[in-house]
Amino acid sequence: WPDFSKEELENILEENSDEPYADILAKNIYSFIRSGMEVETTGQLYKVIDKTLNFIEDKNRKDLVNKTAARVFQALRIEVLHEFMEKLPKILNPGGRVAILTFHSGEDRIVKKAFKEMKNSGIYDDVCRNVIRPSKEECHRNSRAKSTKMRWAIKAK
């Protein structure tokens, strides 16, 4: 885990996914990690989220925990994506190509905007003008592919 403060983690959850339980989740995740416990898998993080929301006694608790976990994972993916897009030009060789898959419209906007800005500033020679979507056949074989979008860029030489 990066060295986020509790406040930074709370802000990430609020800003990147509008998480209603951002304050208590950030507090518990931060405490869990600082106590020396490992959170290296999505399953481990899911368990922390589940324990954090143990005060909810609703019959739909499992559904609420699943939705909360999805928002937490989304918030973390977006945070990583911002950092990745910033560092990508420094690690890509001249003429190098990159393709990025996104699974949420917010993620796609980040990639689209970054590629466009970097093309306009001369960092990339070419970028994907139109998003690439999976075919109907692929979506039929893998229903999770439906929300996937791909964009690509080629670094200037």
PDB file of C-alpha atoms in Angstrom:
ATOM      1  CA  TRP A   1       0.000   0.000   0.000  1.00  0.00           C
ATOM      2  CA  PRO A   2       1.250   3.459  -0.725  1.00  0.00           C
ATOM      3  CA  ASP A   3       1.914   5.712   2.224  1.00  0.00           C
ATOM      4  CA  PHE A   4      -1.491   7.388   2.200  1.00  0.00           C
ATOM      5  CA  SER A   5      -2.585   9.168   5.321  1.00  0.00           C
ATOM      6  CA  LYS A   6      -6.069   8.381   6.607  1.00  0.00           C
ATOM      7  CA  GLU A   7      -7.205  11.775   5.270  1.00  0.00           C
ATOM      8  CA  GLU A   8      -5.712  11.131   1.820  1.00  0.00           C
ATOM      9  CA  LEU A   9      -7.397   7.728   1.634  1.00  0.00           C
ATOM     10  CA  GLU A  10     -10.727   9.243   2.671  1.00  0.00           C
ATOM     11  CA  ASN A  11     -10.341  11.924  -0.006  1.00  0.00           C
ATOM     12  CA  ILE A  12      -9.545   9.283  -2.652  1.00  0.00           C
ATOM     13  CA  LEU A  13     -12.697   7.344  -1.739  1.00  0.00           C
ATOM     14  CA  GLU A  14     -14.845  10.486  -1.784  1.00  0.00           C
ATOM     15  CA  GLU A  15     -13.414  12.074  -4.931  1.00  0.00           C
ATOM     16  CA  ASN A  16     -13.023   8.974  -7.102  1.00  0.00           C
ATOM     17  CA  SER A  17     -16.201   7.092  -6.225  1.00  0.00           C
ATOM     18  CA  ASP A  18     -18.488   9.250  -4.036  1.00  0.00           C
ATOM     19  CA  GLU A  19     -18.229   6.600  -1.322  1.00  0.00           C
ATOM     20  CA  PRO A  20     -20.791   7.378   1.419  1.00  0.00           C
ATOM     21  CA  TYR A  21     -18.796   5.453   4.058  1.00  0.00           C
ATOM     22  CA  ALA A  22     -15.453   7.022   3.060  1.00  0.00           C
ATOM     23  CA  ASP A  23     -14.654   8.296   6.547  1.00  0.00           C
ATOM     24  CA  ILE A  24     -15.132   5.023   8.440  1.00  0.00           C
ATOM     25  CA  LEU A  25     -13.618   2.927   5.623  1.00  0.00           C
ATOM     26  CA  ALA A  26     -10.510   5.119   5.466  1.00  0.00           C
ATOM     27  CA  LYS A  27     -10.142   4.980   9.243  1.00  0.00           C
ATOM     28  CA  ASN A  28     -10.460   1.183   9.394  1.00  0.00           C
ATOM     29  CA  ILE A  29      -8.346   0.406   6.322  1.00  0.00           C
ATOM     30  CA  TYR A  30      -5.642   2.769   7.577  1.00  0.00           C
ATOM     31  CA  SER A  31      -5.738   1.230  11.082  1.00  0.00           C
ATOM     32  CA  PHE A  32      -5.716  -2.298   9.677  1.00  0.00           C
ATOM     33  CA  ILE A  33      -2.612  -1.635   7.559  1.00  0.00           C
ATOM     34  CA  ARG A  34      -0.785   0.347  10.262  1.00  0.00           C
ATOM     35  CA  SER A  35      -1.317  -2.528  12.706  1.00  0.00           C
ATOM     36  CA  GLY A  36       0.884  -4.668  10.458  1.00  0.00           C
ATOM     37  CA  MET A  37      -1.894  -6.649   8.789  1.00  0.00           C
ATOM     38  CA  GLU A  38      -1.470  -7.256   5.070  1.00  0.00           C
ATOM     39  CA  VAL A  39      -3.898  -6.132   2.405  1.00  0.00           C
ATOM     40  CA  GLU A  40      -2.380  -7.466  -0.810  1.00  0.00           C
ATOM     41  CA  THR A  41      -5.427  -8.937  -2.552  1.00  0.00           C
ATOM     42  CA  THR A  42      -8.904  -7.784  -3.411  1.00  0.00           C
ATOM     43  CA  GLY A  43     -10.211 -10.593  -1.201  1.00  0.00           C
ATOM     44  CA  GLN A  44      -8.301  -9.242   1.798  1.00  0.00           C
ATOM     45  CA  LEU A  45      -9.546  -5.712   1.121  1.00  0.00           C
ATOM     46  CA  TYR A  46     -13.105  -7.032   0.730  1.00  0.00           C
ATOM     47  CA  LYS A  47     -12.852  -8.634   4.187  1.00  0.00           C
ATOM     48  CA  VAL A  48     -11.749  -5.306   5.712  1.00  0.00           C
ATOM     49  CA  ILE A  49     -14.698  -3.569   4.028  1.00  0.00           C
ATOM     50  CA  ASP A  50     -17.082  -6.282   5.227  1.00  0.00           C
ATOM     51  CA  LYS A  51     -15.805  -5.979   8.822  1.00  0.00           C
ATOM     52  CA  THR A  52     -15.986  -2.180   8.639  1.00  0.00           C
ATOM     53  CA  LEU A  53     -19.658  -2.319   7.677  1.00  0.00           C
ATOM     54  CA  ASN A  54     -20.570  -4.888  10.348  1.00  0.00           C
ATOM     55  CA  PHE A  55     -22.795  -2.267  12.028  1.00  0.00           C
ATOM     56  CA  ILE A  56     -25.291  -2.608   9.166  1.00  0.00           C
ATOM     57  CA  GLU A  57     -27.978  -5.114  10.057  1.00  0.00           C
ATOM     58  CA  ASP A  58     -30.030  -4.724   6.921  1.00  0.00           C
ATOM     59  CA  LYS A  59     -31.346  -7.792   5.099  1.00  0.00           C
ATOM     60  CA  ASN A  60     -29.573  -6.437   1.993  1.00  0.00           C
ATOM     61  CA  ARG A  61     -26.240  -6.104   3.828  1.00  0.00           C
ATOM     62  CA  LYS A  62     -24.360  -8.412   1.429  1.00  0.00           C
ATOM     63  CA  ASP A  63     -25.507  -6.334  -1.564  1.00  0.00           C
ATOM     64  CA  LEU A  64     -24.484  -3.118   0.209  1.00  0.00           C
ATOM     65  CA  VAL A  65     -21.040  -4.543   1.045  1.00  0.00           C
ATOM     66  CA  ASN A  66     -20.583  -5.659  -2.577  1.00  0.00           C
ATOM     67  CA  LYS A  67     -21.517  -2.191  -3.898  1.00  0.00           C
ATOM     68  CA  THR A  68     -19.238  -0.515  -1.373  1.00  0.00           C
ATOM     69  CA  ALA A  69     -16.362  -2.818  -2.334  1.00  0.00           C
ATOM     70  CA  ALA A  70     -16.948  -2.022  -6.020  1.00  0.00           C
ATOM     71  CA  ARG A  71     -16.745   1.723  -5.246  1.00  0.00           C
ATOM     72  CA  VAL A  72     -13.571   1.263  -3.179  1.00  0.00           C
ATOM     73  CA  PHE A  73     -11.914  -0.767  -5.960  1.00  0.00           C
ATOM     74  CA  GLN A  74     -12.995   1.872  -8.496  1.00  0.00           C
ATOM     75  CA  ALA A  75     -11.561   4.694  -6.375  1.00  0.00           C
ATOM     76  CA  LEU A  76      -8.224   2.916  -6.067  1.00  0.00           C
ATOM     77  CA  ARG A  77      -8.096   2.069  -9.802  1.00  0.00           C
ATOM     78  CA  ILE A  78      -8.715   5.726 -10.660  1.00  0.00           C
ATOM     79  CA  GLU A  79      -6.006   6.881  -8.262  1.00  0.00           C
ATOM     80  CA  VAL A  80      -3.515   4.444  -9.783  1.00  0.00           C
ATOM     81  CA  LEU A  81      -4.609   5.431 -13.293  1.00  0.00           C
ATOM     82  CA  HIS A  82      -3.926   9.134 -12.636  1.00  0.00           C
ATOM     83  CA  GLU A  83      -0.414   8.322 -11.473  1.00  0.00           C
ATOM     84  CA  PHE A  84       0.155   5.859 -14.333  1.00  0.00           C
ATOM     85  CA  MET A  85      -0.920   8.374 -16.989  1.00  0.00           C
ATOM     86  CA  GLU A  86       1.460  10.939 -15.499  1.00  0.00           C
ATOM     87  CA  LYS A  87       4.435   8.540 -15.474  1.00  0.00           C
ATOM     88  CA  LEU A  88       3.723   6.734 -18.761  1.00  0.00           C
ATOM     89  CA  PRO A  89       5.507   9.182 -21.113  1.00  0.00           C
ATOM     90  CA  LYS A  90       8.691   8.886 -19.040  1.00  0.00           C
ATOM     91  CA  ILE A  91       8.850   5.096 -19.340  1.00  0.00           C
ATOM     92  CA  LEU A  92       7.655   4.691 -22.928  1.00  0.00           C
ATOM     93  CA  ASN A  93      10.420   4.629 -25.556  1.00  0.00           C
ATOM     94  CA  PRO A  94      10.227   6.960 -28.566  1.00  0.00           C
ATOM     95  CA  GLY A  95       7.882   5.310 -31.075  1.00  0.00           C
ATOM     96  CA  GLY A  96       6.595   3.048 -28.284  1.00  0.00           C
ATOM     97  CA  ARG A  97       2.951   2.049 -28.264  1.00  0.00           C
ATOM     98  CA  VAL A  98       0.536   1.717 -25.379  1.00  0.00           C
ATOM     99  CA  ALA A  99      -3.025   0.380 -25.194  1.00  0.00           C
ATOM    100  CA  ILE A 100      -5.146   0.909 -22.111  1.00  0.00           C
ATOM    101  CA  LEU A 101      -8.341  -0.927 -21.195  1.00  0.00           C
ATOM    102  CA  THR A 102     -10.840   0.872 -18.991  1.00  0.00           C
ATOM    103  CA  PHE A 103     -13.952  -0.508 -17.331  1.00  0.00           C
ATOM    104  CA  HIS A 104     -15.757   2.647 -16.241  1.00  0.00           C
ATOM    105  CA  SER A 105     -16.645   5.878 -18.029  1.00  0.00           C
ATOM    106  CA  GLY A 106     -14.703   7.924 -15.464  1.00  0.00           C
ATOM    107  CA  GLU A 107     -11.584   5.879 -16.134  1.00  0.00           C
ATOM    108  CA  ASP A 108     -12.041   6.262 -19.897  1.00  0.00           C
ATOM    109  CA  ARG A 109     -12.349  10.062 -19.564  1.00  0.00           C
ATOM    110  CA  ILE A 110      -9.027  10.183 -17.698  1.00  0.00           C
ATOM    111  CA  VAL A 111      -7.236   8.233 -20.447  1.00  0.00           C
ATOM    112  CA  LYS A 112      -8.923  10.146 -23.293  1.00  0.00           C
ATOM    113  CA  LYS A 113      -8.103  13.533 -21.756  1.00  0.00           C
ATOM    114  CA  ALA A 114      -4.492  12.610 -20.931  1.00  0.00           C
ATOM    115  CA  PHE A 115      -3.821  11.213 -24.416  1.00  0.00           C
ATOM    116  CA  LYS A 116      -5.379  14.281 -26.070  1.00  0.00           C
ATOM    117  CA  GLU A 117      -3.386  16.728 -23.918  1.00  0.00           C
ATOM    118  CA  MET A 118      -0.137  14.831 -24.499  1.00  0.00           C
ATOM    119  CA  LYS A 119      -0.745  14.646 -28.256  1.00  0.00           C
ATOM    120  CA  ASN A 120      -1.380  18.394 -28.332  1.00  0.00           C
ATOM    121  CA  SER A 121       1.865  18.992 -26.407  1.00  0.00           C
ATOM    122  CA  GLY A 122       3.857  16.772 -28.807  1.00  0.00           C
ATOM    123  CA  ILE A 123       4.491  13.859 -26.439  1.00  0.00           C
ATOM    124  CA  TYR A 124       2.460  11.459 -28.594  1.00  0.00           C
ATOM    125  CA  ASP A 125       2.521  11.318 -32.411  1.00  0.00           C
ATOM    126  CA  ASP A 126      -0.868   9.663 -32.642  1.00  0.00           C
ATOM    127  CA  VAL A 127      -3.709   8.653 -30.350  1.00  0.00           C
ATOM    128  CA  CYS A 128      -6.895   6.685 -30.743  1.00  0.00           C
ATOM    129  CA  ARG A 129      -9.563   9.031 -32.075  1.00  0.00           C
ATOM    130  CA  ASN A 130     -12.474   6.700 -31.369  1.00  0.00           C
ATOM    131  CA  VAL A 131     -12.760   4.273 -28.510  1.00  0.00           C
ATOM    132  CA  ILE A 132     -12.445   0.582 -29.389  1.00  0.00           C
ATOM    133  CA  ARG A 133     -15.233  -1.601 -27.998  1.00  0.00           C
ATOM    134  CA  PRO A 134     -15.485  -5.402 -27.793  1.00  0.00           C
ATOM    135  CA  SER A 135     -17.477  -7.183 -30.485  1.00  0.00           C
ATOM    136  CA  LYS A 136     -20.912  -8.662 -29.845  1.00  0.00           C
ATOM    137  CA  GLU A 137     -19.362 -12.124 -30.030  1.00  0.00           C
ATOM    138  CA  GLU A 138     -16.781 -11.264 -27.397  1.00  0.00           C
ATOM    139  CA  CYS A 139     -19.452  -9.801 -25.107  1.00  0.00           C
ATOM    140  CA  HIS A 140     -21.520 -12.945 -25.576  1.00  0.00           C
ATOM    141  CA  ARG A 141     -18.539 -15.126 -24.600  1.00  0.00           C
ATOM    142  CA  ASN A 142     -17.597 -12.839 -21.694  1.00  0.00           C
ATOM    143  CA  SER A 143     -20.390 -10.649 -20.320  1.00  0.00           C
ATOM    144  CA  ARG A 144     -17.887  -8.620 -18.258  1.00  0.00           C
ATOM    145  CA  ALA A 145     -16.392  -7.302 -21.514  1.00  0.00           C
ATOM    146  CA  LYS A 146     -19.480  -5.161 -22.202  1.00  0.00           C
ATOM    147  CA  SER A 147     -18.205  -2.114 -20.323  1.00  0.00           C
ATOM    148  CA  THR A 148     -14.632  -2.378 -21.618  1.00  0.00           C
ATOM    149  CA  LYS A 149     -13.145   0.391 -23.734  1.00  0.00           C
ATOM    150  CA  MET A 150      -9.673   0.509 -25.247  1.00  0.00           C
ATOM    151  CA  ARG A 151      -7.601   3.522 -26.261  1.00  0.00           C
ATOM    152  CA  TRP A 152      -4.064   3.590 -27.635  1.00  0.00           C
ATOM    153  CA  ALA A 153      -1.242   6.068 -28.213  1.00  0.00           C
ATOM    154  CA  ILE A 154       2.139   6.158 -29.959  1.00  0.00           C
ATOM    155  CA  LYS A 155       4.931   8.164 -28.364  1.00  0.00           C
ATOM    156  CA  ALA A 156       6.672  10.747 -30.538  1.00  0.00           C
ATOM    157  CA  LYS A 157      10.090   9.774 -31.914  1.00  0.00           C
TER     158      LYS A 157
END
